[in-house]
Each structure stands twice: as C-alpha cells, then as structure tokens.
Coordinates of C-alpha atoms and ligand atoms in Angstrom, one line a residue:
X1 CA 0.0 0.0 0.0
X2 CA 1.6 3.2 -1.1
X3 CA 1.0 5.9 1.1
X4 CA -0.9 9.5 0.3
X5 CA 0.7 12.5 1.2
X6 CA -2.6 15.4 1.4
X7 CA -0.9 19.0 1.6
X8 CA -2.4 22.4 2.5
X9 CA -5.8 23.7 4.5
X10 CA -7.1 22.8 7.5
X11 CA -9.0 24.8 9.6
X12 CA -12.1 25.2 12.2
X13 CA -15.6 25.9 10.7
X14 CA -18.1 27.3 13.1
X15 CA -21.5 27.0 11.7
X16 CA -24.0 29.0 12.9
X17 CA -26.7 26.9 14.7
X18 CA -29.6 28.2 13.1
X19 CA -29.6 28.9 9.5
X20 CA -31.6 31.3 7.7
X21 CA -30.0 34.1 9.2
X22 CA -26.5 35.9 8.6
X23 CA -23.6 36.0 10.3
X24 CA -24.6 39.6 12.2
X25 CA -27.6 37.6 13.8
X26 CA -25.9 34.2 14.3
X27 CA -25.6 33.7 18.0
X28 CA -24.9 29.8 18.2
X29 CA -22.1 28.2 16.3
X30 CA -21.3 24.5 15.9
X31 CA -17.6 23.7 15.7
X32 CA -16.2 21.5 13.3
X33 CA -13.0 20.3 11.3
X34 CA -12.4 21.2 7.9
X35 CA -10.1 21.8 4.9
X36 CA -10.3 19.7 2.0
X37 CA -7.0 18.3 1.8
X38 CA -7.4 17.2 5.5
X39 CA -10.9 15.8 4.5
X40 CA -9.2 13.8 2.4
X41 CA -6.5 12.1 4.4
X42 CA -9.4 11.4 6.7
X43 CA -11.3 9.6 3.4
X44 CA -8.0 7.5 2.8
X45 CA -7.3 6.5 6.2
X46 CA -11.4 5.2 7.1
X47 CA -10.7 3.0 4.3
X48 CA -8.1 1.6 5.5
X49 CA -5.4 3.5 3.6
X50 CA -1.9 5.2 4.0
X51 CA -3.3 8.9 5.1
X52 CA -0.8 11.3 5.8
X53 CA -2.0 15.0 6.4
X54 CA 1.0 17.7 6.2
X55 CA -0.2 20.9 6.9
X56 CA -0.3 23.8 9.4
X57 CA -2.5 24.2 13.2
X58 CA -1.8 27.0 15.4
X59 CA -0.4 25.9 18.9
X60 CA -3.5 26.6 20.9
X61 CA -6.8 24.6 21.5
X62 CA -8.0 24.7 18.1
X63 CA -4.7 23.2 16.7
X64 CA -4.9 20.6 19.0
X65 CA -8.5 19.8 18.4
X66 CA -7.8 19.3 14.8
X67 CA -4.5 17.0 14.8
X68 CA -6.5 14.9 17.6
X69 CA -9.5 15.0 15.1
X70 CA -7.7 13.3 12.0
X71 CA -5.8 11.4 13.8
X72 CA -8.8 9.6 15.6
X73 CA -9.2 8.3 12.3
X74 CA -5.9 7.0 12.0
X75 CA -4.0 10.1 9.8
X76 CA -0.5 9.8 10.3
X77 CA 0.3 13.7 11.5
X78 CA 3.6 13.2 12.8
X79 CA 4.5 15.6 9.7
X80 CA 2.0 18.3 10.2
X81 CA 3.1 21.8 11.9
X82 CA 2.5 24.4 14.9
X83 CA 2.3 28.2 13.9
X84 CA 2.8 30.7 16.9
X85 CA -0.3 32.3 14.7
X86 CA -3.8 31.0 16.0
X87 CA -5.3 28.4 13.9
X88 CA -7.3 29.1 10.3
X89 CA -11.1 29.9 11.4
X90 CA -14.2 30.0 9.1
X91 CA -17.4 31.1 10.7
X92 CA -20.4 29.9 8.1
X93 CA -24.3 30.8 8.0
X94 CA -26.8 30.6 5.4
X95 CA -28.9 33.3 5.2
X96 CA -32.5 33.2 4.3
X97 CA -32.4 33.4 0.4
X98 CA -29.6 30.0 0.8
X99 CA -26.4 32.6 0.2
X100 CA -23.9 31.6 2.2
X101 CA -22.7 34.4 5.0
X102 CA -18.9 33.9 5.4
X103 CA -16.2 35.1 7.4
X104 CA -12.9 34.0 7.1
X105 CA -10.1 34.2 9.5
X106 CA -6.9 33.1 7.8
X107 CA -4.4 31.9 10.5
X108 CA -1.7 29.4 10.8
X109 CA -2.7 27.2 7.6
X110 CA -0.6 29.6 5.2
X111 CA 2.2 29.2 7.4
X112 CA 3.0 25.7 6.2
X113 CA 7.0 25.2 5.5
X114 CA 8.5 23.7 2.8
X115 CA 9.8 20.0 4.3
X116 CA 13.2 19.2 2.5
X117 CA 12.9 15.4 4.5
X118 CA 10.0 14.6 2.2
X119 CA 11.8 14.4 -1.4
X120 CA 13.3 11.1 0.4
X121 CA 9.9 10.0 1.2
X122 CA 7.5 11.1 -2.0
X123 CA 9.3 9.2 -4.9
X124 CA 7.2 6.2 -5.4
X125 CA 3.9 7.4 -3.4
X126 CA 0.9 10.1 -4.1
X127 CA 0.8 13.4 -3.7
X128 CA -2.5 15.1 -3.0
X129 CA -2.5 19.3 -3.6
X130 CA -6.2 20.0 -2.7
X131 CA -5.6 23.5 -3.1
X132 CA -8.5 25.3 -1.5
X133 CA -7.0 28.6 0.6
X134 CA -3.3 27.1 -0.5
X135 CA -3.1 30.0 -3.3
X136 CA -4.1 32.7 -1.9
X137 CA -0.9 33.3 -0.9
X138 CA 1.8 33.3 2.4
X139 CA 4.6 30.7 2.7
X140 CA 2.3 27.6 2.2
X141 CA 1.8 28.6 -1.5
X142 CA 5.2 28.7 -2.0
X143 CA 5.7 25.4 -0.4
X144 CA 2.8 23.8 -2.9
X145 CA 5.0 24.6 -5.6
X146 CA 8.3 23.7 -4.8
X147 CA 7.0 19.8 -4.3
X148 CA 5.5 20.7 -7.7
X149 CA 8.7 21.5 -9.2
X150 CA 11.7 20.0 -7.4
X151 CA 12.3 17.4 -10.4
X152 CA 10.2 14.9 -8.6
X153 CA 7.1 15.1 -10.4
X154 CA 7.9 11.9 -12.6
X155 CA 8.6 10.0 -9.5
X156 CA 5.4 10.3 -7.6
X157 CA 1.9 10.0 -8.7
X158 CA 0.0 13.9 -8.3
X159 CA -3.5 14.7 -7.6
X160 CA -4.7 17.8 -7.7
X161 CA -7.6 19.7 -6.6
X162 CA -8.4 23.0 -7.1
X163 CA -10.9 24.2 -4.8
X164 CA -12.7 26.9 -5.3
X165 CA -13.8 28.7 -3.1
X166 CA -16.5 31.4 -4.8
X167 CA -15.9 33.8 -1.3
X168 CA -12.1 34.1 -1.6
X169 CA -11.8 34.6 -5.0
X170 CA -14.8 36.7 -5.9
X171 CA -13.3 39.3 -7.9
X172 CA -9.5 37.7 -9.0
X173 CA -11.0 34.7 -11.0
X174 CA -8.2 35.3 -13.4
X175 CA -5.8 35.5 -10.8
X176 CA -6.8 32.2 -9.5
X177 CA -7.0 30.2 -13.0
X178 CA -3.5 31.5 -13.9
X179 CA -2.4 30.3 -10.1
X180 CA -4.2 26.6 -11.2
X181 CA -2.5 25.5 -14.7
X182 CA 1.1 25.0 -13.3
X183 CA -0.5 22.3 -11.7
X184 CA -3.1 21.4 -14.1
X185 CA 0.2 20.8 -16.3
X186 CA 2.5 18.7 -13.4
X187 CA -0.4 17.1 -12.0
X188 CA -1.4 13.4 -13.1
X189 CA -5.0 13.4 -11.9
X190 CA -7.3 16.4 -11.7
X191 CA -10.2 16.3 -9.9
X192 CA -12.8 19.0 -10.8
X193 CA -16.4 20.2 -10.3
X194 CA -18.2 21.1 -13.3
X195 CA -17.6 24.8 -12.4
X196 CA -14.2 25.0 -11.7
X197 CA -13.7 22.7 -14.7
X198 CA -15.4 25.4 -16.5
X199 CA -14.0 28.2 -14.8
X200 CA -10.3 26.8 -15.7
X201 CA -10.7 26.0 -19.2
X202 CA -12.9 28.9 -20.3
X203 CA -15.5 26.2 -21.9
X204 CA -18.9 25.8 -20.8
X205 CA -19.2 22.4 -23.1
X206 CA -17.1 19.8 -20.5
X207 CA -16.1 17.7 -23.3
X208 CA -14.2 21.0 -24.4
X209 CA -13.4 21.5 -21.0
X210 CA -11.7 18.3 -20.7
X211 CA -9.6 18.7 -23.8
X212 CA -8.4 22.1 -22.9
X213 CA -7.1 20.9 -19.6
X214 CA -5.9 17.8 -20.9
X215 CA -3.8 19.9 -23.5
X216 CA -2.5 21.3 -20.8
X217 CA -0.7 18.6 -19.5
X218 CA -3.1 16.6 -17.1
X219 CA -3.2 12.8 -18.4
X220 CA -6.5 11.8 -16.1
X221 CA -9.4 14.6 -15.5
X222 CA -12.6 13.7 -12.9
X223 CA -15.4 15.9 -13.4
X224 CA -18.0 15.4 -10.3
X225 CA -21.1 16.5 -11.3
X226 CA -22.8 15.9 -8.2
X227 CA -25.7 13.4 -8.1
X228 CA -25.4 12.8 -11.8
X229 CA -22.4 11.2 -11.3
X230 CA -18.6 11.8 -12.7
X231 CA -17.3 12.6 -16.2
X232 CA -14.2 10.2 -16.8
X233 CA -12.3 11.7 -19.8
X234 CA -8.7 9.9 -20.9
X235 CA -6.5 8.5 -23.5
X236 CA -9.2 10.4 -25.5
X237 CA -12.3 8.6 -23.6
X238 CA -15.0 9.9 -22.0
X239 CA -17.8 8.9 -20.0
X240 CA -19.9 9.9 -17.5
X241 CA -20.1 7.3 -14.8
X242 CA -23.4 7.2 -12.7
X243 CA -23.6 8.2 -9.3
X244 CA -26.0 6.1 -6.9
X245 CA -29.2 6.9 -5.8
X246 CA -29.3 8.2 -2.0
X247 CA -31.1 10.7 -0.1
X248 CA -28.9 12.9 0.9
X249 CA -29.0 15.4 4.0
X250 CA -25.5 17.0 3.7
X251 CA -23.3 17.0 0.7
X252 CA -20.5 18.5 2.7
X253 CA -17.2 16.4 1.8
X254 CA -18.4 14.4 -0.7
X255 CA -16.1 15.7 -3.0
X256 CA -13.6 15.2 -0.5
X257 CA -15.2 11.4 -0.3
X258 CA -14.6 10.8 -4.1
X259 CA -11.3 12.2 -4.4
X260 CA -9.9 9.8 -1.1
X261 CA -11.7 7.3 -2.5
X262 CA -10.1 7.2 -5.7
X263 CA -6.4 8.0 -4.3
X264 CA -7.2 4.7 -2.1
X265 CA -7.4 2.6 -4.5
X266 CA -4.6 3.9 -6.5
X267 CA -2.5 3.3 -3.8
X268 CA -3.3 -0.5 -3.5
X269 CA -1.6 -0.8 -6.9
X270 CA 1.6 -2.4 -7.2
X271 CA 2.7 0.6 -9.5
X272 CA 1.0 3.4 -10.8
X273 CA 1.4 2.6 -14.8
X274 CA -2.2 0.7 -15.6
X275 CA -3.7 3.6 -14.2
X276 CA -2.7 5.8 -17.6
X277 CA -3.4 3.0 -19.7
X278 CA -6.6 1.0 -18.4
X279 CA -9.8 2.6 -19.0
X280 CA -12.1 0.5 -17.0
X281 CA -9.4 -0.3 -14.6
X282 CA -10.1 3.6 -14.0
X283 CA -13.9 3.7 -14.8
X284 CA -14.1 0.8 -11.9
X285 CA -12.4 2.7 -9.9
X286 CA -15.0 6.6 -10.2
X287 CA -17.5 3.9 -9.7
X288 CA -16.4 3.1 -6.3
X289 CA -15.5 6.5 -5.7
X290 CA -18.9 7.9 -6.5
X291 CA -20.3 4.9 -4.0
X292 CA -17.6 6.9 -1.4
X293 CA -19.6 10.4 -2.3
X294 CA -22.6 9.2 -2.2
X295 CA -22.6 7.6 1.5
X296 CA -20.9 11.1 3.0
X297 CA -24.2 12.7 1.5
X298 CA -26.5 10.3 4.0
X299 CA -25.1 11.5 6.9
X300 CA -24.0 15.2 8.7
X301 CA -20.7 16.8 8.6
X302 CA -17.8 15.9 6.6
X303 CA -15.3 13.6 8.6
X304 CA -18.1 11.9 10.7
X305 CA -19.9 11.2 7.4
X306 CA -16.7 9.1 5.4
X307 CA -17.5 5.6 4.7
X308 CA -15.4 3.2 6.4
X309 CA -14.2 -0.1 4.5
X310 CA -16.7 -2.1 6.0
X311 CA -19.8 0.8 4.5
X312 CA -18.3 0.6 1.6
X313 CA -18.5 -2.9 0.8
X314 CA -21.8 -3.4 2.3
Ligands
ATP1 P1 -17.4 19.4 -2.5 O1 -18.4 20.5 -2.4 O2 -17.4 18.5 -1.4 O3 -16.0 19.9 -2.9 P2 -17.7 18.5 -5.2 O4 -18.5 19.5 -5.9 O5 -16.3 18.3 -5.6 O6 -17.9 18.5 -3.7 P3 -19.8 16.6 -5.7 O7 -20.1 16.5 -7.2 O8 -20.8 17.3 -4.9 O9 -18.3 17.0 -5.5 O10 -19.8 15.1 -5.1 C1 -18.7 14.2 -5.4 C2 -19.3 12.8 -5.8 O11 -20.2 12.4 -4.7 C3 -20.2 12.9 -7.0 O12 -19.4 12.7 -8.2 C4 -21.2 11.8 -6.8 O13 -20.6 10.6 -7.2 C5 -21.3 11.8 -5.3 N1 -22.5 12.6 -4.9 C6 -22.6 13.9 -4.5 N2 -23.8 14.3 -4.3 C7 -24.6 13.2 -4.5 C8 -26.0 12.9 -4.4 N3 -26.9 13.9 -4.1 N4 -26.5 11.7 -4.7 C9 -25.6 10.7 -5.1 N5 -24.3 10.9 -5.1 C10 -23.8 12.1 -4.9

C-alpha cells in the first residue's frame, strides 16, 4: 500500500446553529473540522489507507483539536506543523435566500514550510494538492510549488484539486486560474467540479473543457457533477459514470469522499502505470469513488460522514 501524502488547508468551521440568518444575527455556532485536503487524508485513512496529512494548526486549542480529530481516524500527523499564529477559522451561515454568510479568518494554515525530509519520502507514493486557501498566498503557497517542481514530479503519482472557493476569489477569478495551470500541467489526476472545470478551461461544453485541460498537460481529468455522477475523460475517452441513488441530507465532503476514495485505490496498486493506460481499470475505480460520495451525503458533517471499508463494501 503506497502511502498519500494530502498537503495544505485545515482549519475550524463554526457553523452558525440556526440557519436562515446571517452572520450579524448568528448567536450559536457549531464547531467542526475542515479543509479539504485534511478531509481527504481522513477519506483515505477510514478505508483503510496510507493517510498522511501535512499541513499547518496553530499551537492553541483549536490546533490541537484538529490534529486529535484526524488522527482519531488513524492520519498519520507526525509531519503536520505548529504556527505561533492562531489556527485558520471559518465562521459559516446561510442566510435566508440560501447565500452563504462567510467570514474567514486566515491563520496558521498559510504558514505551512517547505519540508526538504520529504523528497526522500514522496518518490514512489501520491501526492494530494487540494488546493482550497493554499493559493491565496503566504509561505504555504510557496511550499505547494516547490514539491511541484523539485524534479520529482515523474517519480510520484500527483493529484490535484483545485478548490474553489467562490468567497475568496470573488473578484480575482483570473488570478486564481492563472495560479491553477502549473498544476493542471505537473499534475497526473485532476479532480474537478463542473464549475471549476469550467471556470479553468474557459469552456462551458465539458467535453471541451476536458480537452483544454488535458492539452495542458493533465493525463487523467474527474469531473463530479454531483448526483449525476462523474465525467471520466482519458486516452481520448470519455464517460460519464453514474452516481448512486441516496437521499442525501449534507453533501459537505463528498467531493472530499470521491477524491480519497479514488487515491485509495490507487494506492493499493503495485505501480502506478495501468492507471494511464486502463480505461475500465479507471472507470471501476469513479464507480467506487462515487459509491464513497454518495454515502458522505446520507449522513451530517464531513469527517463523521466518510465511509469506512466495511460501508463501503456493504
Ligand atoms: P465538494 O463541495 O465536497 O467539494 P464536489 O462539488 O467536488 O464537492 P460533488 O459533485 O458534490 O463534489 O460530489 C462528489 C461525488 O459524490 C459525485 O461525483 C457523486 O458521485 C457523489 N454525490 C454527490 N452528491 C450526490 C447525491 N446527491 N447523490 C448521489 N451521489 C452524490
């Protein structure tokens, strides 16, 4: 089992307790863990996987709440790091009309070092960028790309995910798609939702979409499209593989669910070659994965809500 190696964000969300009012009115807020990339260690490591989270927490309660969170779940955090800054806080509400109220406190998770110890560990294993707040700037985008660009890249297996976060990048969309196609281009596997596959490649039509981004370097491109399922396109194949039928209550994570699905089984390969040159290998694979995505929706909160092996199979 190879092991995954999930860089960048993690951070507190406080949701307000009851919704349908803004974050002026909010008097009640929940706390919970977050950041993609840490979402998807957790994902990995629930299966049964090789999770390693490598990130930044502040050294105060929060931080401590957050390494003690993923690593309930088995994440291997002996790599992560403490920031005399306070730990990354998000305090969420949706107001009455469903917009979300946001406020975002950007602490410790930017201050994530570069780790020269790991180009001894990555050759041979997966890297997992799930960018999210990672390029927005501060040392940790810095550190993204140098394990982009240290003349590993051929060595290691790359997944990358952008992120996007509408709030943080409201009016610097351009700034944020330029930030995304050095790794679109190093990157192996991308995993997009239909709007940041869109919003990337300029193309509304995700058949165009693909081909842009795939013309930009990345070999393998997942499109989640929700509960319709994920567009597979590569080797100049695409198909939309189904999702299955749930009722959902949250659909916090499951992106996060797919994406650490997917890695997971990737990682129980004996090498990572048949995954550029196997279709249904692949297509077997989303299916799974969408299985994964589809479970986190039946069930609050994102960590809480990963399917373990055993749901998975069942
Ligand atoms: P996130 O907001 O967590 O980043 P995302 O937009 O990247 O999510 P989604 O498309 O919402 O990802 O979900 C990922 C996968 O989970 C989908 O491709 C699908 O397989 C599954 N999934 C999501 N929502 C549903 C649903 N309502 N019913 C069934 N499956 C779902």
């Amino acid at each position: 089992m190879k092991k995954v190696y999930c860089i960048g964000e993690v951070l507190i969300d406080f949701v307000a307790e009851r919704q349908g009012s803004d974050l002026s009115k909010a008097n009640e807020f929940t706390k919970k863990a977050g950041g993609a990339p840490a979402n998807v260690a957790c994902a990995i490591s629930k299966l049964g996987g090789n999770g390693i989270f490598i990130g930044c927490v502040g050294d105060d309660p929060f931080g401590k709440f957050l390494l003690e969170t993923l690593k309930e779940v088995g994440v291997d955090v002996s790599l992560a790091q403490l920031s005399d800054t306070f730990t990354t806080l998000a305090f969420v509400s949706l107001s009455e009309d469903g917009e979300r109220d946001f406020v975002f406190s950007r602490g410790a998770d930017k201050e994530l070092k570069y780790n020269p110890d790991l180009r001894k560990n990555l050759p041979g294993n997966i890297l997992h960028l799930g960018a999210a707040t990672a390029l927005l700037g501060g040392p940790l985008e810095k550190t993204y790309s140098k394990y982009l660009f240290d003349g590993l890249t051929k060595e290691m297996f790359i997944c990358f995910d952008p992120n996007f976060r509408s709030d943080l990048w409201k009016d610097d969309e351009d700034t944020f798609i330029k930030k995304c196609m050095p790794f679109v281009e190093k990157s192996h596997l991308c995993k997009f939702s239909q709007e940041e596959a869109q919003l990337i490649s300029g193309k509304e039509d995700l058949h165009e979409a693909c081909d842009v981004l795939h013309k930009a370097g990345t070999k393998i491109i997942t499109v989640t499209l929700g509960k319709d399922g994920t567009l597979l396109s590569m080797n100049g194949a695409k198909k939309v593989i189904p999702s299955v039928k749930v009722a959902p209550k949250d659909t916090t994570g499951a992106g996060d669910a797919f994406i650490g699905c997917l890695l997971y089984q990737i990682s129980d390969l004996g090498n990572f070659g048949p995954v550029f040159e196997d279709f249904s290998l692949v297509e077997n694979m989303v299916a799974l994965a969408n299985k994964a995505g589809a479970i986190t929706t039946t069930n609050y909160g994102a960590i809480v809500a990963l399917p373990t092996k055993e749901q998975l199979e069942k």
